[in-house]
Amino acid sequence: MTKITINQASKYVGKEVTIGSWILNKRSSGKIAFLQLRDGTGFMQAVVVKESVGEELFKVAKGITQETSLYITGVIKEDERSDFGYEMEVTGIEVIHESVDYPITPKAHGTDFLMDHRHLWLRSKRQHAVMKIRNEIIRATYEFFNDNGFTKIDPPILTGSAPEGTSELFATKYFEEDAFLSQSGQLYMEAAAMAHGKVFSFGPTFRAEKSKTRRHLIEFWMIEPEMAFYEHEDSLEVQEQYVSYIVQSVLKNCQLDLKLLGRDTEKLEKVKAPFPRITYTDAIQFLKEQGFDDIEWGDDFGAPHETAIANHYDLPVFILNYPTGIKPFYMQPNPDEEGTVKCADLIAPEGYGEIIGGSERIWDLELIQSRIKEHGLDPAAYSYYTDLRKYGSVPHSGFGLGLERTVAWLSGVEHVRETSPFPRLLNRLYP
Ligand code: 4AD
Ligand code: MG
């Protein structure tokens, strides 16, 4: 018998095939049983008709339990009533392993229960769709940067220095020395850009933040491009093109997943470069006009502020030129507005918050050395970084896109915990 996967069904209409699968759900009457199959590549209904399969096989089908694994054989038929478009008319069932008392039943469960069973929850339709969208963003990311002349370089995860501030570090021992899990690969990517021109990284990053919001994970994946001879304006163009590319790729290649999630795709279809821009200073003014009197120039934005700004636009919006005091040590001063730096955060629409942080980097040796001192950092730990300003220094810029927040936005899921296969959250290291 020909063994196929569910996503190949369209090529086998009218043929008898076998599919290795699991039972997602089942409905039956005295004469007919409907088995909802899943095999990792998709979901499909299998129909077992008592009159055609006989008493014995029908009994097996009727008694089959949720998440039982099986080889199921039958003829593929077109089925216009389902989104998938195909179903199987069953001729044979070989149970591989019977699943007893599967904990996640079709009834509603609380989030804590589901998170405790994350290893099983991943099998559900909704979680499957979110992971497929995550995978498409990753695929499109590699495609975009490879097609645009970038080289992928992998920065280390065990590091001796802290790019994004010293308070959010996971410390560990490196034999006798102190080490930290990487918060960002940026500083190493700057070194790589001086060797390869345009580079990008994609890897896990760690923040020991005691934040318990729908946007924060302790471990998340970040895409960090870095470009030599790029001023900040050039970097903004890469950012809007990259984000447009991943949004359009997801719309094109994840239609069934978006439909299953009930995602309103009209809003996503509009996401095409260029994106609107507003300066930090104008954003403060805008917020005050909107009645926010809890924020002053020099404060960082909270989620409600970002959402209010984002709601004013249909597209992701760049907030430019934040005050020097609320940004990391490496950002290039902005000559057009005293006390600000050449940076931008990209805020996603619909309340999903900041998905990109980026900036032009200081490339003057004396200035970077004085910033390292002002921030109370150990110059010895950064000597590799200051070396880049000693030997043929050039203007350069880069940014970091948070994968999980981007998945949340495109999938339309409320909380980033559903966008990571095994999320690390405050108070959650299991499973
Ligand atoms: O703004 P961040 O901290 O910027 C950097 O780390 C820079 N070094 C990047 C660079 O220029 N190469 O983080 C970048 C992005 C944020 O915009 C957000 O999308 C995501 O990373 N992010 C988080 N995602 C989930 N949970 C957290 N705790 C996150 N912290 C940041
Ligand atoms: Mg940021």
XYZ file of C-alpha atoms and ligand atoms in Angstrom:
463
model
C 0.000 0.000 0.000
C 1.266 3.534 -0.814
C 2.136 5.432 2.365
C 1.446 9.173 2.128
C 1.079 12.170 4.454
C -2.072 14.267 4.828
C -0.567 17.251 2.985
C -0.105 15.028 -0.100
C -3.790 14.025 -0.225
C -4.626 16.238 -3.219
C -2.310 14.145 -5.423
C -4.027 10.861 -4.512
C -7.719 11.537 -5.172
C -9.447 8.239 -6.012
C -6.467 6.167 -4.829
C -6.241 3.856 -1.835
C -3.416 4.929 0.499
C -2.164 4.473 4.074
C -1.450 7.336 6.473
C 0.400 7.072 9.803
C -1.639 9.311 12.088
C -3.225 10.060 15.447
C -6.883 10.447 16.404
C -7.655 14.034 17.288
C -11.344 13.509 17.838
C -14.166 11.152 16.946
C -17.928 11.215 16.363
C -20.048 8.201 15.607
C -23.572 6.885 15.207
C -24.797 3.332 14.712
C -23.874 3.316 11.029
C -21.057 5.781 10.488
C -17.981 7.039 12.355
C -16.064 10.249 11.663
C -12.429 10.160 12.746
C -10.484 13.437 12.841
C -6.910 12.541 11.893
C -3.704 14.477 12.342
C -0.252 13.427 11.196
C 1.911 16.518 11.757
C 1.537 17.709 8.162
C -2.156 18.468 8.475
C -5.650 17.503 9.631
C -8.173 15.393 7.728
C -11.455 13.617 8.326
C -11.737 9.862 7.792
C -15.183 8.333 7.314
C -15.919 4.749 8.378
C -19.183 3.357 6.971
C -20.389 0.208 8.721
C -22.107 -1.184 5.645
C -18.890 -1.092 3.594
C -16.238 -2.045 6.225
C -18.199 -4.700 8.068
C -19.104 -5.287 11.706
C -15.611 -5.940 13.091
C -13.698 -2.979 11.646
C -16.601 -0.666 12.499
C -16.345 -1.781 16.128
C -12.630 -0.870 16.163
C -13.396 2.579 14.718
C -16.210 3.236 17.205
C -14.053 2.287 20.170
C -10.937 4.212 19.148
C -9.742 6.756 21.745
C -8.309 10.262 21.451
C -4.577 10.349 20.524
C -4.420 6.641 19.666
C -1.786 6.149 16.944
C -2.654 4.096 13.887
C -2.033 3.246 10.273
C -5.236 4.077 8.530
C -5.978 2.956 4.978
C -8.634 4.242 2.606
C -9.543 6.043 -0.589
C -8.961 9.821 -0.818
C -12.073 11.794 -1.820
C -12.617 15.469 -2.532
C -14.670 17.125 0.199
C -15.870 20.630 -0.548
C -17.368 21.155 2.914
C -14.028 21.236 4.725
C -11.356 23.977 4.490
C -8.803 21.277 3.756
C -10.814 19.956 0.797
C -10.185 16.176 1.102
C -11.283 13.256 3.249
C -10.647 9.519 3.427
C -13.159 6.722 2.985
C -11.692 4.085 5.278
C -11.000 0.496 4.246
C -8.627 -0.580 7.013
C -7.339 0.370 10.483
C -4.210 -0.931 12.209
C -3.891 0.447 15.740
C -0.226 1.076 16.646
C -0.652 2.232 20.239
C -3.811 2.849 22.205
C -3.925 6.125 24.134
C -5.826 5.907 27.433
C -7.237 8.917 29.325
C -5.548 11.640 27.270
C -5.551 14.628 29.635
C -6.455 17.369 27.128
C -10.045 16.627 26.164
C -12.201 18.655 23.763
C -13.703 20.559 26.732
C -12.151 23.888 27.816
C -9.081 23.795 30.093
C -7.392 26.568 32.120
C -4.121 28.077 30.926
C -2.045 26.687 33.829
C -3.296 23.171 33.113
C -2.470 23.560 29.433
C 0.970 25.001 30.187
C 1.704 22.064 32.534
C 0.852 19.818 29.584
C 2.664 21.892 26.976
C 4.382 18.746 25.632
C 0.898 17.439 24.681
C -0.816 20.772 24.069
C 1.536 21.269 21.076
C -0.539 18.608 19.267
C -3.704 20.723 19.234
C -4.834 22.403 16.016
C -4.366 25.928 17.285
C -0.885 25.341 18.687
C 0.084 23.509 15.505
C -0.989 26.522 13.431
C 1.021 28.948 15.578
C 4.180 26.811 15.222
C 3.681 26.623 11.460
C 3.509 30.412 11.311
C 6.642 30.613 13.476
C 8.382 28.259 11.062
C 7.317 30.318 8.046
C 8.730 33.501 9.621
C 12.036 31.684 10.190
C 12.074 30.339 6.627
C 11.273 33.759 5.127
C 13.927 35.395 7.346
C 16.706 33.199 5.955
C 15.378 33.758 2.436
C 15.212 37.543 2.809
C 18.696 37.981 4.226
C 20.316 35.469 1.889
C 18.665 37.121 -1.121
C 19.882 40.538 0.020
C 23.577 39.801 0.392
C 23.771 39.090 4.135
C 25.986 36.373 5.659
C 24.709 34.466 8.690
C 27.159 34.626 11.578
C 26.523 32.937 14.941
C 27.498 34.936 18.026
C 28.329 33.079 21.262
C 25.683 32.324 23.887
C 28.124 32.185 26.811
C 29.571 35.674 27.157
C 31.668 37.790 29.492
C 29.880 41.115 28.896
C 26.389 42.613 28.886
C 25.154 44.622 25.903
C 21.675 45.591 27.113
C 22.300 46.580 30.740
C 23.677 44.670 33.693
C 20.486 44.094 35.678
C 18.815 41.465 33.473
C 21.624 38.912 33.244
C 21.606 35.202 33.910
C 24.932 34.556 35.600
C 26.668 31.219 35.424
C 30.134 29.851 36.131
C 32.598 29.394 33.277
C 35.005 27.151 35.153
C 36.659 29.696 37.504
C 35.335 32.774 35.695
C 31.944 34.494 35.837
C 29.919 34.287 32.639
C 26.454 35.290 31.430
C 23.902 33.904 28.999
C 23.678 36.231 26.007
C 21.076 39.017 26.133
C 21.881 39.966 22.534
C 24.526 39.008 19.991
C 24.832 42.582 18.772
C 28.332 43.473 19.935
C 29.761 40.368 18.275
C 27.695 41.040 15.165
C 29.352 44.468 14.932
C 32.723 42.693 14.785
C 31.308 40.311 12.148
C 30.002 43.251 10.050
C 33.551 44.638 9.901
C 34.602 41.292 8.375
C 31.594 40.544 6.114
C 29.814 43.880 5.537
C 26.212 42.733 5.983
C 25.526 39.980 8.510
C 22.646 38.550 10.494
C 22.286 36.224 13.434
C 19.361 34.188 14.650
C 19.523 32.581 18.035
C 18.275 32.348 21.603
C 18.703 35.250 24.007
C 18.044 35.441 27.739
C 16.654 38.184 29.959
C 16.399 37.716 33.713
C 13.533 40.212 33.772
C 10.941 39.829 36.498
C 8.262 40.862 33.971
C 5.018 38.963 33.865
C 3.342 40.532 30.856
C 1.887 39.078 27.684
C 4.959 40.342 25.783
C 7.820 39.043 27.934
C 9.648 35.739 27.868
C 12.768 34.869 29.829
C 14.222 33.057 26.823
C 13.375 34.294 23.346
C 14.811 34.135 19.835
C 16.149 37.216 18.127
C 17.163 38.032 14.550
C 20.008 40.564 14.604
C 21.218 42.084 11.319
C 24.224 44.438 11.352
C 25.415 46.487 8.367
C 28.748 48.279 7.761
C 28.540 51.670 6.002
C 24.799 51.915 6.858
C 23.506 55.005 8.575
C 20.363 54.746 10.629
C 18.096 55.817 7.770
C 19.490 52.957 5.612
C 18.804 50.493 8.414
C 15.167 51.660 8.727
C 14.652 50.796 5.061
C 15.981 47.267 5.597
C 13.683 46.888 8.608
C 10.504 47.889 6.802
C 11.362 45.737 3.795
C 12.170 42.740 5.989
C 8.985 43.028 8.066
C 6.859 43.456 4.912
C 8.530 40.372 3.451
C 7.772 38.102 6.398
C 4.176 39.335 6.655
C 3.531 38.741 2.952
C 5.227 35.303 3.125
C 2.995 34.235 6.012
C -0.104 35.464 4.148
C 0.940 33.493 1.080
C 2.116 30.241 2.681
C 0.032 29.890 5.867
C -3.510 30.474 4.611
C -5.020 27.445 6.370
C -3.220 28.233 9.643
C -4.398 31.862 9.638
C -7.958 30.736 8.886
C -7.892 28.164 11.673
C -6.704 30.840 14.108
C -9.466 33.199 12.964
C -6.858 35.836 12.104
C -8.238 38.962 10.431
C -5.891 39.044 7.428
C -7.176 42.309 5.981
C -5.011 44.222 8.439
C -1.948 42.138 7.559
C -2.419 42.602 3.814
C -1.829 46.340 4.242
C 1.623 45.747 5.772
C 3.924 46.937 2.993
C 6.902 49.314 3.149
C 7.277 52.227 3.789
C 6.091 52.456 7.407
C 5.098 55.689 9.169
C 7.610 57.391 11.490
C 7.209 59.645 14.502
C 9.929 61.037 16.756
C 9.941 60.260 20.466
C 9.447 63.961 21.216
C 6.401 64.184 18.925
C 5.066 60.938 20.396
C 5.207 62.461 23.909
C 3.297 65.486 22.592
C 0.747 63.177 20.902
C 0.230 61.191 24.130
C -0.352 64.366 26.125
C -2.960 65.453 23.569
C -4.596 62.034 24.000
C -4.923 62.724 27.727
C -1.958 60.736 29.079
C -0.679 62.904 31.917
C 1.426 60.114 33.474
C 4.344 60.555 31.068
C 7.066 63.217 30.731
C 9.879 63.735 28.236
C 12.673 61.384 29.362
C 10.385 58.535 30.511
C 10.254 55.210 28.714
C 6.934 54.165 27.166
C 4.791 51.532 28.843
C 2.494 49.137 26.989
C -0.551 51.505 27.110
C 1.528 54.334 25.592
C 2.838 52.113 22.786
C -0.664 50.840 22.073
C -2.107 54.374 21.920
C 0.576 55.395 19.417
C 0.160 52.194 17.361
C -3.633 52.577 17.225
C -3.174 55.886 15.469
C -1.725 54.042 12.428
C -2.765 51.033 10.322
C 0.833 49.922 9.813
C 3.752 49.196 12.121
C 5.190 52.561 13.222
C 8.797 53.594 13.920
C 9.332 55.722 17.025
C 12.612 57.559 16.390
C 15.297 59.242 18.475
C 14.708 58.336 22.107
C 16.422 60.226 24.939
C 20.030 59.099 25.516
C 19.281 58.304 29.153
C 16.839 55.453 28.495
C 18.860 53.645 25.818
C 22.024 51.473 25.933
C 25.564 52.908 25.862
C 26.382 52.158 22.225
C 23.885 54.396 20.395
C 25.104 57.247 18.144
C 24.105 60.742 19.327
C 21.505 62.464 17.153
C 22.969 65.767 15.875
C 19.480 67.086 15.023
C 18.109 66.965 18.563
C 20.257 67.391 21.652
C 19.913 64.672 24.279
C 18.604 62.016 21.856
C 20.167 59.109 19.941
C 19.829 57.791 16.384
C 17.615 54.827 17.141
C 14.119 53.497 16.542
C 11.712 51.007 18.019
C 9.221 49.460 15.603
C 5.784 49.127 17.213
C 3.451 46.504 15.746
C -0.234 47.354 15.180
C -3.160 45.993 17.228
C -1.419 46.291 20.596
C 1.389 43.753 20.040
C 4.027 46.274 21.099
C 7.681 46.703 20.206
C 8.930 44.051 17.779
C 12.232 45.707 16.752
C 14.846 47.753 18.594
C 17.634 49.213 16.468
C 20.132 52.052 16.142
C 23.200 53.510 14.517
C 26.244 52.571 16.613
C 28.859 54.955 18.002
C 31.921 54.487 15.817
C 34.231 57.081 17.372
C 36.793 55.515 19.742
C 36.900 58.247 22.391
C 33.132 58.592 22.546
C 32.536 54.845 22.957
C 35.223 54.654 25.661
C 33.644 57.481 27.632
C 30.150 55.906 27.304
C 31.460 52.581 28.625
C 32.862 54.407 31.666
C 29.703 56.484 32.234
C 27.644 53.277 32.281
C 29.935 51.776 34.928
C 31.046 48.958 32.613
C 34.481 47.341 32.794
C 36.567 48.643 29.823
C 38.678 45.455 29.831
C 35.593 43.308 29.102
C 34.826 45.524 26.073
C 38.301 45.884 24.599
C 37.351 43.656 21.653
C 34.435 46.024 21.028
C 36.514 49.204 21.252
C 39.123 47.619 18.929
C 36.514 47.860 16.143
C 36.774 51.662 16.546
C 40.594 51.552 16.320
C 41.194 49.758 13.044
C 39.280 51.221 10.127
C 36.141 52.269 11.990
C 33.050 52.976 9.833
C 29.482 54.157 10.404
C 27.299 51.100 10.949
C 23.788 50.252 12.075
C 21.734 47.252 13.052
C 18.634 46.011 14.785
C 17.053 43.100 16.616
C 13.628 41.601 15.852
C 11.986 39.497 18.556
C 10.643 36.324 16.945
C 7.941 35.452 19.497
C 6.340 38.906 19.540
C 6.267 38.827 15.747
C 4.637 35.367 15.788
C 2.040 36.650 18.292
C 1.191 39.593 16.061
C 0.896 37.613 12.815
C -1.016 34.728 14.460
C -3.233 37.075 16.409
C -2.585 35.240 19.683
C -2.889 37.304 22.821
C 0.145 36.082 24.803
C 3.724 35.255 23.732
C 3.627 32.057 25.805
C 1.754 30.361 22.935
C 4.386 31.398 20.363
C 7.316 29.458 21.836
C 7.211 25.629 21.785
C 8.448 25.403 25.389
C 8.260 28.928 26.824
C 10.482 29.922 29.736
C 8.383 32.253 31.886
C 8.705 33.777 35.302
C 7.993 30.769 37.585
C 7.916 28.262 34.741
C 10.809 25.974 33.802
C 8.618 22.910 33.177
C 8.077 21.112 30.881
O 15.156 46.191 22.197
P 16.062 45.054 22.505
O 16.445 44.841 23.912
O 17.346 45.315 21.584
C 18.509 44.606 21.585
O 18.741 43.622 22.231
C 19.505 45.127 20.572
N 20.846 44.708 21.003
C 19.163 44.590 19.210
C 20.131 45.061 18.157
O 20.175 46.242 17.860
N 20.888 44.149 17.593
O 15.421 43.706 21.949
C 15.084 43.590 20.577
C 13.725 42.927 20.430
C 12.564 43.713 21.019
O 12.104 44.709 20.135
C 11.522 42.614 21.234
O 10.876 42.299 20.018
C 12.386 41.442 21.636
O 13.686 41.687 21.132
N 12.412 41.281 23.100
C 11.698 40.353 23.769
N 10.827 39.402 23.351
C 10.258 38.607 24.274
N 10.538 38.686 25.601
C 11.410 39.610 26.072
N 11.688 39.657 27.382
C 12.035 40.502 25.137
N 12.937 41.507 25.240
C 13.155 41.974 23.993
Mg 13.919 47.567 23.061
